[in-house]
XYZ file of C-alpha atoms in Angstrom:
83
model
C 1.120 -33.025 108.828
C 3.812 -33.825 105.943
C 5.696 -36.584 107.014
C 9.538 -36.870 106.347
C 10.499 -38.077 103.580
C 14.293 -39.996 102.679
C 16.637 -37.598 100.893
C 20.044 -38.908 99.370
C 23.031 -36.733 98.115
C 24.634 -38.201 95.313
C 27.958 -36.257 93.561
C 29.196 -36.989 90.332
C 33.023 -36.184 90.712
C 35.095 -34.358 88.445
C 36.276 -37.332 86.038
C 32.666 -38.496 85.495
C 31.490 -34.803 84.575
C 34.539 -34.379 82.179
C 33.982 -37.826 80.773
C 30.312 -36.766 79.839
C 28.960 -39.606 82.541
C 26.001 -37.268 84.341
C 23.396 -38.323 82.150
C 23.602 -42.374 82.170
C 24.617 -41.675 85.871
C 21.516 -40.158 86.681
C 19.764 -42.762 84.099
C 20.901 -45.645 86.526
C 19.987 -43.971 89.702
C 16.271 -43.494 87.910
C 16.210 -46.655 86.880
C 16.571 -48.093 90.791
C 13.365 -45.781 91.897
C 14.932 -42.619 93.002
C 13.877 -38.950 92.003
C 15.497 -36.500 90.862
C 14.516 -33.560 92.625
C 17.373 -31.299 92.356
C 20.826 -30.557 90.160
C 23.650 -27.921 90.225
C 26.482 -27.913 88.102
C 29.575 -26.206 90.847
C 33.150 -26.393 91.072
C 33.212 -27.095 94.643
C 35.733 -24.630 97.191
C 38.259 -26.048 98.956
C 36.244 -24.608 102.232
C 33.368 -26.629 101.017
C 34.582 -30.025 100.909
C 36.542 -29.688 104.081
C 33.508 -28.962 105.480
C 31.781 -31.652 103.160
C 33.951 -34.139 104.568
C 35.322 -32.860 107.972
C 34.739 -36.958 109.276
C 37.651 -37.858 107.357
C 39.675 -34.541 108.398
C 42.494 -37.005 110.412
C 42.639 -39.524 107.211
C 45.873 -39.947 105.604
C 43.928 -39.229 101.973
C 41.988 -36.511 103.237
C 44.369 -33.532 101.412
C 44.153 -35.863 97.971
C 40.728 -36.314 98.069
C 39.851 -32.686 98.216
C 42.506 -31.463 95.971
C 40.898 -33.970 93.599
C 37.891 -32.883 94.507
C 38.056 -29.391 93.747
C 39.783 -30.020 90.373
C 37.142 -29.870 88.313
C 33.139 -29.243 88.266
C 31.152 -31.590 89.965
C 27.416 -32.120 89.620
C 25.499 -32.125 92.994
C 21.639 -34.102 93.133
C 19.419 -34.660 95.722
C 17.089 -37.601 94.877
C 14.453 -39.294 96.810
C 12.811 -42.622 96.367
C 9.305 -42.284 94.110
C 6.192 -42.408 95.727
């Protein structure tokens, strides 16, 4: 039986991809043990992040932070710790 193993989401948002930051981002996160175990490169919907982050629907920021959001492309990872 395969037992379950820790997954973490990690998004670099769309100043850090247009700043050229995804590779010393994912550097850092390598660096502290994690995995990477998958990438996409997306410009993220506006249906997407409200669904993304529907637990701060009622948050004064919430319209900012998806309109920010869904400015640019943002680069989507799942990593998990090493073995």
């Amino acid at each position: 039986m395969a037992s379950k193993q820790e997954r973490t989401f990690i998004a670099i948002k769309p100043d850090g991809v247009q700043r050229g930051l995804t590779g010393e981002i994912i550097k850092r996160f390598e660096q502290k043990g994690f995995k990477l175990v998958g990438m996409k490169l997306l410009h993220a919907s506006e249906d997407l992040l409200k669904q993304h982050y529907s637990d701060l629907k009622d948050r004064p920021f919430f319209p900012g932070l998806v309109s920010y959001m869904s400015s640019g492309p943002v680069v989507a990872m799942e990593h998990h710790p090493w073995e």
